[in-house]
Amino acid sequence: MESRKPPPSALVDNHVVPGDVVLDLTEMTNQTIKLGAGLRQDCDTIQTTSAGRLRLSKPNKYWVESSQKRYIPSVEDTVLGVVVDTKPDNFLVDIKGPNLAFLPVLAFEGGTRRNIPKFEIGTLIYARVVKANSIMNPELSCMDATGKAAEFGQLKDGYMFDTSTGLSRMLLSSPTCPVLEALGKKLSFEIAVGLNGRVWVNAPSPSNVIVVSNAIIKSESLSGIGQRSMVESLLERLS
Amino acid sequence: MDHHQRWHPTVNEREFIERALQSDLRVDGRRPFDFRRLKILFGREDGSAEVQLGDTRVMGYATAQLVQPYKDRPNEGTLAIFTEFSPMADPAFEPGRPGESAIELGRVVDRGLRESRAVDMESLCVVAGKHVWSVRVDLHILDNGGELNVPDAMVLSLRNLIDAANIAALAALSTFRRPECTVGGEDGQQVTVHDPEVRDPLPLTIHHLPIAVTFAYFGEGNIMVIDPTYKEEAVMGGRMTATINSNGDVCSIQKAGGEGVMSSVIMQCLRIASVKAADITSKIKNEVNSYTSAKALQKVKRLPASALKKDNAPDVAMKESSDGALETQSTKPSSDGQQINKEPPSVVEDNKQEDVEPMLSECNPEAQSETRLTAGGSDETQEAISPKSLKDAVKPKHKIKKKQHSKS
């Protein structure tokens, strides 16, 4: 068996539109590739189904990244959800997706029938997507893979606002994105970013929360240098 | 799917918005009495305007047609406001059936404009009891605050649309031009509608601009803000829309439900609203004036070009005679007469505007002089032809032509 490395697609890190042929499977035998969002297999080719940037995580994971207001759930994403209803077995959580997500009442660290948390409608929850497929409601969990609470669970106080999925991915990128770095030098705040385009910010004083959230909203269309100067001018006005 | 997607404000947002308002802070960084950034854009055609108030976008489009007047008002034209909520602006809007909020939006805008007699209706009369102009303003909601999920069934929603929709209607009406028409024929009842190419269309007579300013009340009416965002709307206890013009005349007030408000607070609101109305009025007027002068400039620019290309002259004459053929009903002027008529239209238009529309009159002399200056100054290569002398030569002739028109 020859173990030839698969040639990466020429379109990696480029913009793709629906219908673009990303990979030709006839050239790559005996290889496994994993497809993420925005890609599908059509006979011997892999085609894109959504517009965005093609990403490759070595060795073999491909997906298309785009910025949109709507969120398509995918497994292992961390999301911010809003409880819209409570059922005996599940909380119904809005995660900006096509369907409401289920959060089983037992999906908490040490969760038993005895200690079901009480969430009123409108509670903000930081959770992890554990099941996501197009024909069923997605399922969330407030535990990490080892069954620990990690940081998941209810978020209290603070302020939550909606952004695009692209912006929330930018906020989570590493190294730390310029806007958060510049803000963090001057202010202290807590932040939780959901990949579904929701951001929660908390700080001791309301004015700091407002500055941070507006800086983040404005940073979407700015370059790194633009973000820093925007944050500086905002902070000047604050002081 | 039985689940209908709605926007659910979280407990965190509710608490935070109220807590921030206690210290006069708003979540989008505005102060309590700040409007969102207002931007007015105009379309290619007269009478279409797009208003952006923050992320809210509304397009206004004014049209007119000749109709029979109502029996009880035989010598008045009509004005009607129609609202169109596209599901594209917000998935919560249902196509076809206008919701409660859509009707209320249309009614508030309609009432502010009509009850205050902002648009002169009698000048829209052509033949009393027979023909009047019916002006229709269509308001299209293009984007409802840039948000995907906004509550639909709640009566609370869409308040921020009223201010934007009202400005869109005003901007559309301010730039709207109706075709000129004359009454003639043997019985004196024959109405001739002139092609806009032949006679410049007339603007509406707008006496004042009624501006809608929406207030939201929080915490038992002690805290108030203007131009609430959709998040503030979801949290607020009550709201009131005051339509007021720059002179401080209250045209209408809409206070439907919600928390009760002290009369002193309402008086304070009206004072604030009149200041805001003056700001917005001047903004609308500036935008409309720059649009009309830009439009006049476009027409003037053709003058040196057509004068320069002497060999193109026959083509132009041909075109214009064919335009004349289209316009069958009106009296037949000679084709070269039309050519002259058409070349300096901005001058004609400006003169007319001074007569007809008091609102625009302050700026028009400037606009006129400005257009002339640029027409002369920008085309330095064409100076040799001396467009000014050509214009001067043309103008008297044209005026003679006009008089003949009105006599016949």
XYZ file of C-alpha atoms in Angstrom:
647
model
C 0.000 0.000 0.000
C 1.439 3.346 -0.911
C 0.823 6.021 1.635
C 0.890 9.046 -0.588
C -0.199 12.241 1.087
C -3.344 13.694 -0.436
C -2.639 16.785 -2.490
C -4.446 19.658 -0.781
C -7.072 21.369 -2.822
C -5.846 24.337 -4.803
C -8.717 26.394 -3.472
C -7.745 26.181 0.196
C -8.025 29.593 1.896
C -9.616 31.026 -1.223
C -13.162 32.174 -1.731
C -15.470 29.563 -3.183
C -19.021 29.782 -4.474
C -21.657 27.039 -4.683
C -20.828 24.593 -7.459
C -17.070 24.940 -7.274
C -15.336 21.589 -7.537
C -12.938 21.465 -4.631
C -11.503 17.978 -4.950
C -11.515 15.282 -7.568
C -11.816 11.911 -5.877
C -10.584 9.894 -8.828
C -7.094 11.215 -8.229
C -7.016 10.188 -4.622
C -7.538 6.514 -3.923
C -7.480 4.912 -0.522
C -7.685 8.145 1.304
C -10.113 9.440 3.855
C -11.225 13.002 3.803
C -13.665 14.585 6.202
C -16.164 17.124 4.989
C -17.516 19.924 7.122
C -20.116 22.599 6.532
C -20.787 23.770 2.984
C -19.363 20.752 1.122
C -20.948 17.693 -0.424
C -19.933 14.749 -2.485
C -21.266 14.527 -6.001
C -20.128 11.224 -7.592
C -16.375 11.567 -7.823
C -16.108 15.201 -6.942
C -16.455 17.312 -3.839
C -18.493 20.434 -4.507
C -19.246 23.481 -2.433
C -22.818 24.273 -1.514
C -22.308 27.656 0.113
C -20.233 30.733 -0.516
C -17.295 31.460 1.723
C -13.688 30.626 2.307
C -12.485 27.041 1.978
C -10.545 25.850 4.999
C -8.341 22.805 5.461
C -7.328 21.399 8.803
C -4.446 19.096 8.189
C -4.388 16.338 7.312
C -7.855 15.845 5.837
C -10.650 18.021 7.172
C -12.274 20.428 4.745
C -15.027 22.957 5.345
C -16.345 26.235 4.047
C -16.337 29.189 6.383
C -18.709 32.059 5.823
C -20.234 34.869 7.767
C -23.974 34.873 8.189
C -26.659 35.754 10.683
C -28.178 32.303 10.667
C -26.388 29.504 12.417
C -26.214 25.949 11.186
C -25.437 23.753 14.194
C -22.474 21.443 14.015
C -21.090 19.096 16.621
C -18.602 20.436 19.199
C -19.487 24.072 18.617
C -19.878 26.157 21.731
C -22.995 28.271 21.517
C -24.983 30.795 23.518
C -28.613 29.751 23.732
C -31.744 31.291 25.152
C -34.216 29.079 26.993
C -37.624 29.477 25.361
C -39.520 26.629 26.999
C -39.104 23.941 29.605
C -40.317 20.384 29.163
C -40.054 17.530 31.683
C -37.059 16.035 29.917
C -35.598 18.913 27.991
C -35.138 22.627 27.936
C -35.937 24.089 24.534
C -33.159 26.453 23.617
C -32.973 28.949 20.780
C -29.512 28.879 19.239
C -30.358 30.942 16.126
C -30.549 27.769 14.083
C -33.334 26.486 11.853
C -34.765 24.485 14.766
C -34.811 24.857 18.510
C -32.190 22.834 20.289
C -32.877 20.362 23.102
C -30.909 20.624 26.297
C -31.621 17.486 28.357
C -32.296 18.335 31.981
C -29.699 15.761 33.005
C -26.939 17.160 30.816
C -25.288 18.988 33.690
C -22.390 17.971 35.846
C -23.684 15.464 38.350
C -27.158 15.916 36.975
C -29.821 13.641 38.462
C -33.599 13.739 38.596
C -33.305 15.306 42.051
C -31.301 18.390 41.152
C -32.770 19.612 37.902
C -31.806 23.254 37.490
C -34.624 25.795 37.336
C -34.275 28.034 34.309
C -36.900 30.639 33.678
C -37.746 31.561 30.110
C -35.144 33.924 28.732
C -32.216 32.441 30.618
C -28.942 32.675 28.757
C -26.958 29.466 28.590
C -23.464 28.687 27.411
C -23.511 25.175 26.027
C -21.918 22.715 23.664
C -23.592 21.112 20.651
C -23.425 17.340 20.986
C -25.774 16.189 18.251
C -26.457 17.973 15.032
C -28.056 16.625 11.927
C -30.419 18.174 9.519
C -33.486 16.059 10.264
C -33.522 16.258 14.044
C -33.409 19.064 16.530
C -29.844 19.622 17.681
C -28.916 18.563 21.181
C -26.884 20.575 23.629
C -24.975 19.706 26.737
C -23.624 21.743 29.607
C -20.765 19.338 30.237
C -17.520 18.817 28.415
C -16.634 15.416 27.012
C -15.344 14.209 30.378
C -18.567 15.078 32.172
C -17.220 18.202 33.912
C -19.103 21.456 33.996
C -16.097 23.273 32.526
C -17.425 26.808 32.031
C -20.762 25.749 30.644
C -24.059 26.659 32.239
C -26.157 29.698 32.958
C -24.670 33.158 32.382
C -25.822 35.691 34.925
C -25.924 39.481 34.562
C -23.979 41.090 31.762
C -25.288 41.876 28.317
C -25.786 39.659 25.302
C -25.864 40.862 21.716
C -26.073 39.267 18.301
C -23.336 39.352 15.698
C -22.576 37.364 12.599
C -21.026 33.941 12.791
C -17.928 35.330 11.081
C -17.372 37.911 13.790
C -17.740 35.399 16.592
C -15.226 33.147 14.891
C -12.878 36.101 14.619
C -13.243 36.795 18.348
C -12.321 33.202 19.133
C -9.348 33.081 16.810
C -5.856 32.745 18.114
C -3.748 34.790 18.508
C -6.249 36.998 20.291
C -7.978 39.280 17.866
C -6.831 42.939 17.982
C -10.074 44.383 19.292
C -10.133 42.178 22.386
C -6.425 42.643 22.962
C -6.721 46.435 22.807
C -9.776 46.450 25.057
C -8.206 44.051 27.525
C -5.234 46.346 28.065
C -7.444 49.102 29.463
C -10.580 47.457 30.793
C -11.413 44.323 32.685
C -14.357 42.363 31.442
C -15.687 38.857 31.034
C -16.693 37.609 27.637
C -18.371 34.476 26.302
C -18.537 33.948 22.568
C -20.877 31.466 20.956
C -20.110 30.239 17.457
C -23.763 30.879 16.636
C -23.096 34.603 16.520
C -23.884 35.611 20.048
C -21.580 37.380 22.428
C -22.039 37.942 26.128
C -20.066 40.614 27.946
C -19.930 41.400 31.629
C -18.009 44.075 33.498
C -18.349 45.817 36.852
C -19.778 49.041 35.422
C -22.478 49.257 32.734
C -20.531 51.850 30.751
C -17.665 49.402 30.299
C -20.063 46.748 29.046
C -21.467 49.196 26.527
C -18.032 50.255 25.321
C -16.853 46.684 24.921
C -19.980 45.526 23.123
C -20.022 48.483 20.745
C -16.319 48.087 20.014
C -16.918 44.439 19.133
C -19.913 45.217 16.916
C -17.989 47.919 15.082
C -14.893 45.782 14.588
C -16.552 43.430 12.115
C -15.528 45.319 8.999
C -12.228 46.727 10.276
C -8.652 45.605 9.799
C -6.393 44.906 12.786
C -4.966 48.432 12.820
C -8.416 49.923 12.316
C -9.725 47.946 15.278
C -6.961 49.216 17.565
C -7.472 52.854 16.618
C -11.246 52.485 16.921
C -10.867 51.059 20.432
C -8.489 53.880 21.379
C -10.894 56.559 20.220
C -13.771 54.875 22.052
C -11.775 54.658 25.275
C -10.746 58.296 24.994
C -14.368 59.318 24.877
C -15.061 57.186 27.935
C -12.405 58.779 30.110
C -43.471 23.576 11.542
C -45.623 24.815 14.360
C -42.780 26.597 16.010
C -42.763 30.158 14.758
C -39.442 31.829 15.171
C -39.519 34.834 17.415
C -37.011 36.933 19.112
C -36.756 36.287 22.821
C -35.052 38.947 24.861
C -32.971 37.287 27.508
C -33.268 38.025 31.184
C -29.729 39.400 31.038
C -30.596 41.899 28.327
C -33.732 43.088 30.077
C -31.946 43.648 33.339
C -28.950 45.267 31.748
C -30.897 47.682 29.577
C -32.884 48.857 32.574
C -29.854 49.085 34.820
C -27.886 51.062 32.215
C -30.778 53.433 31.710
C -30.759 54.236 35.419
C -27.447 55.966 34.754
C -28.593 57.479 31.419
C -26.700 54.965 29.317
C -28.085 53.174 26.297
C -26.796 49.902 24.980
C -25.843 51.290 21.597
C -23.798 54.101 23.122
C -26.304 56.864 22.427
C -27.523 59.338 24.981
C -31.225 59.192 25.866
C -32.251 61.900 23.427
C -30.096 60.993 20.458
C -31.496 59.742 17.201
C -29.701 57.039 15.357
C -27.611 58.108 12.373
C -29.951 59.338 9.672
C -29.098 58.948 6.027
C -31.331 59.889 3.122
C -30.682 58.584 -0.360
C -32.604 59.420 -3.482
C -33.388 57.216 -6.413
C -32.936 57.973 -10.077
C -36.529 58.991 -10.469
C -38.213 61.881 -8.761
C -40.257 60.927 -5.759
C -38.259 57.961 -4.564
C -36.207 58.121 -1.396
C -34.537 55.606 0.842
C -34.079 56.425 4.492
C -31.624 54.679 6.743
C -32.055 55.256 10.437
C -29.305 53.223 11.994
C -29.939 49.740 10.627
C -33.565 50.389 9.769
C -34.199 51.007 6.103
C -37.395 52.278 4.578
C -38.022 53.247 0.986
C -40.677 55.770 0.083
C -42.014 56.082 -3.431
C -44.512 58.729 -4.449
C -46.682 58.478 -7.559
C -49.714 60.354 -8.794
C -52.597 59.791 -11.130
C -55.655 61.742 -12.221
C -58.851 60.573 -10.548
C -62.311 61.835 -9.813
C -62.407 63.661 -6.466
C -64.526 62.639 -3.507
C -68.042 64.058 -3.617
C -67.673 66.088 -0.427
C -64.329 67.595 -1.456
C -64.716 68.392 -5.157
C -61.735 70.726 -5.392
C -59.153 68.825 -3.406
C -56.669 66.189 -4.446
C -56.038 63.103 -2.364
C -53.065 61.688 -0.551
C -52.788 58.088 0.530
C -50.077 56.166 2.329
C -49.562 52.476 1.674
C -47.178 50.284 3.602
C -45.500 47.191 2.347
C -43.768 44.840 4.740
C -41.535 42.533 2.821
C -40.672 39.204 4.425
C -37.148 39.954 3.288
C -36.890 42.740 5.846
C -37.856 40.415 8.615
C -38.928 36.766 8.467
C -41.649 37.571 10.985
C -43.514 39.622 8.371
C -46.078 37.613 6.503
C -46.512 38.410 2.833
C -49.889 39.614 1.698
C -51.790 40.195 4.885
C -50.774 43.433 6.591
C -50.345 42.908 10.293
C -51.575 45.057 13.108
C -48.305 46.911 13.282
C -48.217 47.514 9.537
C -51.612 49.150 9.677
C -50.681 51.239 12.675
C -47.480 52.374 10.998
C -49.364 53.490 7.914
C -52.024 55.218 9.970
C -49.592 57.206 12.088
C -47.668 58.435 9.058
C -50.896 59.130 7.187
C -52.442 61.037 10.061
C -49.365 63.185 10.614
C -49.318 64.214 6.977
C -52.995 64.615 6.258
C -54.540 65.998 9.415
C -51.881 68.671 9.603
C -52.547 69.614 5.971
C -48.848 69.464 5.237
C -49.401 68.885 1.536
C -51.564 71.466 -0.180
C -54.498 69.502 -1.540
C -56.258 72.278 -3.390
C -53.286 72.827 -5.670
C -53.760 69.231 -6.810
C -57.135 70.039 -8.305
C -57.285 70.225 -12.083
C -61.005 70.466 -12.863
C -63.205 70.829 -9.805
C -65.421 67.807 -9.349
C -63.922 66.045 -12.361
C -60.191 65.609 -12.218
C -57.824 65.854 -9.308
C -54.404 64.389 -8.706
C -54.336 61.458 -6.340
C -50.906 61.179 -4.750
C -49.923 57.801 -3.423
C -46.908 57.137 -1.248
C -45.731 53.560 -0.972
C -43.552 52.782 2.001
C -41.457 49.673 1.643
C -39.780 48.336 4.743
C -36.466 47.078 3.439
C -34.747 46.193 6.687
C -36.240 46.116 10.125
C -33.301 47.020 12.286
C -30.911 44.554 10.713
C -32.139 41.805 12.935
C -33.094 38.302 11.992
C -35.587 37.581 14.690
C -37.833 40.312 15.953
C -41.124 39.693 17.719
C -44.014 39.793 15.291
C -47.257 39.361 17.141
C -46.309 41.716 19.928
C -47.866 45.128 19.602
C -44.700 46.507 21.068
C -42.593 45.961 18.002
C -41.862 48.122 14.986
C -42.036 51.420 16.787
C -38.642 52.407 15.499
C -39.999 52.041 11.991
C -42.451 54.908 12.346
C -39.804 57.600 12.540
C -37.911 56.201 9.574
C -41.062 55.604 7.527
C -42.272 59.113 8.204
C -38.994 60.635 7.046
C -39.065 58.424 3.952
C -42.563 59.635 3.106
C -41.537 63.263 3.532
C -38.388 62.883 1.465
C -40.330 61.130 -1.291
C -43.018 63.811 -1.317
C -40.435 66.605 -1.293
C -38.746 65.340 -4.421
C -41.893 64.190 -6.139
C -42.847 65.977 -9.366
C -46.245 65.591 -10.947
C -46.639 66.102 -14.675
C -47.929 69.506 -15.654
C -51.396 69.567 -17.121
C -53.511 72.242 -18.742
C -57.219 72.529 -19.227
C -58.446 73.353 -22.704
C -60.701 72.095 -25.451
C -64.023 73.468 -26.623
C -65.897 72.949 -23.381
C -62.943 73.993 -21.261
C -62.967 70.563 -19.634
C -60.365 68.806 -21.756
C -57.340 67.955 -19.656
C -53.967 67.723 -21.334
C -51.201 65.982 -19.446
C -47.853 67.120 -20.728
C -44.985 64.784 -21.192
C -42.234 65.506 -18.632
C -39.811 65.910 -21.544
C -41.873 68.743 -22.956
C -42.886 70.596 -19.864
C -41.066 70.261 -16.613
C -43.117 68.480 -13.974
C -44.243 70.474 -10.970
C -43.326 69.830 -7.350
C -45.984 69.507 -4.679
C -46.758 72.409 -2.400
C -45.583 71.320 1.026
C -46.313 73.801 3.773
C -44.328 72.138 6.532
C -42.725 68.824 7.361
C -44.414 66.906 10.208
C -41.713 64.806 11.869
C -42.581 61.756 13.944
C -40.525 61.336 17.099
C -41.003 58.199 19.149
C -40.427 58.101 22.889
C -40.076 54.981 24.972
C -40.784 55.026 28.693
C -39.112 52.857 31.270
C -39.516 52.354 34.970
C -42.970 53.832 35.663
C -42.488 56.619 33.156
C -39.540 58.178 34.963
C -36.975 57.362 32.316
C -37.537 58.100 28.671
C -35.494 57.762 25.510
C -36.198 58.685 21.919
C -35.912 56.490 18.844
C -35.791 53.179 20.742
C -34.015 50.214 19.241
C -35.831 46.911 18.956
C -34.229 45.707 22.162
C -35.358 48.740 24.058
C -38.819 48.289 22.572
C -38.972 44.801 23.994
C -38.151 46.085 27.463
C -40.012 49.388 27.563
C -43.174 49.924 29.556
C -44.872 52.320 27.190
C -44.261 54.542 24.247
C -45.604 57.549 22.478
C -45.164 58.918 18.991
C -45.469 62.672 18.647
C -45.650 64.156 15.170
C -44.484 67.724 15.305
C -43.097 70.235 12.825
C -40.181 72.606 13.089
C -42.441 75.454 14.214
C -43.423 73.387 17.232
C -46.964 72.692 16.019
C -48.155 69.322 17.245
C -49.655 67.470 14.291
C -50.593 64.221 15.970
C -49.853 62.116 19.007
C -50.085 58.372 19.186
C -50.099 56.807 22.613
C -51.562 53.345 22.331
C -51.447 51.388 25.522
C -48.524 50.793 27.786
C -47.751 52.589 30.996
C -49.498 55.810 31.848
C -47.441 58.958 31.611
C -47.752 62.208 33.545
C -48.937 65.214 31.576
C -45.829 67.129 32.605
C -43.704 64.381 31.094
C -45.691 64.630 27.870
C -45.093 68.369 27.740
C -41.393 67.753 28.252
C -41.465 65.167 25.476
C -43.106 67.621 23.115
C -40.436 70.216 23.825
C -37.716 67.692 23.075
C -39.591 66.521 19.990
C -39.809 70.035 18.569
C -36.032 70.433 18.858
C -35.502 67.076 17.177
C -38.062 67.927 14.515
C -36.165 71.102 13.664
C -32.938 69.103 13.318
C -34.521 66.504 11.096
C -36.386 69.076 9.023
C -33.180 70.893 8.200
C -31.511 67.581 7.407
C -34.310 66.594 5.024
C -34.320 70.033 3.399
C -30.561 69.998 2.913
C -30.670 66.557 1.346
C -33.592 67.465 -0.893
C -31.913 70.678 -1.979
C -28.641 69.003 -2.808
C -30.572 66.367 -4.729
C -32.549 68.921 -6.743
C -29.489 71.009 -7.506
C -27.553 67.894 -8.514
C -30.449 66.949 -10.747
C -30.499 70.431 -12.265
C -26.756 70.209 -12.763
C -27.150 66.969 -14.680
C -29.491 68.651 -17.088
C -27.277 71.700 -17.509
C -24.271 69.592 -18.296
C -25.854 68.411 -21.503
C -25.924 71.940 -22.848
C -22.251 72.530 -23.690
C -21.884 68.973 -24.949
C -24.694 69.273 -27.450
C -23.540 72.729 -28.445
C -20.012 71.497 -29.006
C -20.934 68.587 -31.215
C -22.455 70.542 -34.002
C -22.557 67.556 -36.317
C -24.774 65.688 -33.847
C -27.385 68.376 -33.994
C -29.619 66.737 -36.624
C -29.819 63.542 -34.561
C -30.883 65.435 -31.514
C -33.528 67.286 -33.428
C -34.837 63.988 -34.782
C -35.058 62.453 -31.353
C -36.892 65.333 -29.959
C -39.403 65.457 -32.729
C -40.133 61.818 -32.058
C -40.641 62.704 -28.410
C -43.068 65.290 -29.577
C -44.912 62.676 -31.587
C -45.415 60.606 -28.479
C -47.073 63.456 -26.770
C -50.177 63.564 -28.883
C -52.692 65.416 -26.835
C -50.832 68.631 -26.208
C -50.693 71.565 -28.544
C -48.137 71.055 -31.272
C -45.156 73.306 -31.020
C -42.622 73.215 -33.840
C -39.829 70.752 -33.324
C -37.052 73.309 -33.088
C -39.115 75.128 -30.546
C -39.084 71.981 -28.498
C -35.404 71.653 -28.841
C -34.923 75.025 -27.345
C -37.454 74.205 -24.731
C -35.522 71.211 -23.668
C -32.008 72.513 -23.545
C -32.106 74.795 -20.520
C -34.629 72.906 -18.424
C -32.962 73.611 -15.105
C -33.492 77.303 -15.528
C -37.135 76.751 -16.253
C -37.532 74.384 -13.363
C -35.893 76.688 -10.891
C -38.025 79.580 -11.908
C -41.097 77.518 -11.429
C -40.032 76.190 -8.114
C -39.668 79.684 -6.821
C -43.224 80.368 -7.755
C -44.779 77.187 -6.587
C -42.914 75.786 -3.686
C -42.158 78.095 -0.832
C -40.316 75.403 1.028
C -37.490 75.193 -1.427
C -37.335 78.820 -2.294
C -34.569 79.829 0.095
C -31.986 77.765 -1.620
C -32.982 77.829 -5.203
C -31.360 81.084 -6.209
C -28.110 79.675 -4.868
C -28.660 76.410 -6.577
C -29.364 78.189 -9.779
C -26.298 80.358 -9.584
C -24.291 77.357 -8.544
C -25.396 75.348 -11.522
C -24.562 78.147 -13.823
C -21.177 78.604 -12.297
C -20.276 74.978 -12.611
C -21.734 74.694 -16.036
C -19.504 77.504 -17.156
C -16.490 76.708 -15.001
C -16.130 72.963 -15.187
C -16.006 72.695 -18.934
C -13.147 74.997 -19.600
C -12.465 73.537 -22.980
C -15.957 74.338 -23.992
C -15.701 77.917 -22.851
C -14.990 78.959 -26.411
C -18.532 78.111 -27.403
C -19.697 80.350 -24.572
C -22.648 78.435 -23.186
C -23.752 81.472 -21.275
C -24.380 83.483 -24.380
C -26.185 80.542 -25.880
C -28.368 80.266 -22.818
C -29.098 83.940 -22.929
C -29.997 83.654 -26.542
C -32.251 80.737 -25.860
C -34.010 81.985 -22.784
C -36.183 84.768 -24.185
C -37.318 82.579 -27.052
C -38.236 79.912 -24.654
C -40.244 82.265 -22.552
C -42.169 83.361 -25.607
C -42.828 79.750 -26.323
C -44.130 79.256 -22.789
C -46.540 82.101 -23.095
C -47.907 80.666 -26.295
C -48.390 77.387 -24.500
C -50.416 78.898 -21.779
C -52.503 80.934 -24.140
C -53.496 78.012 -26.286
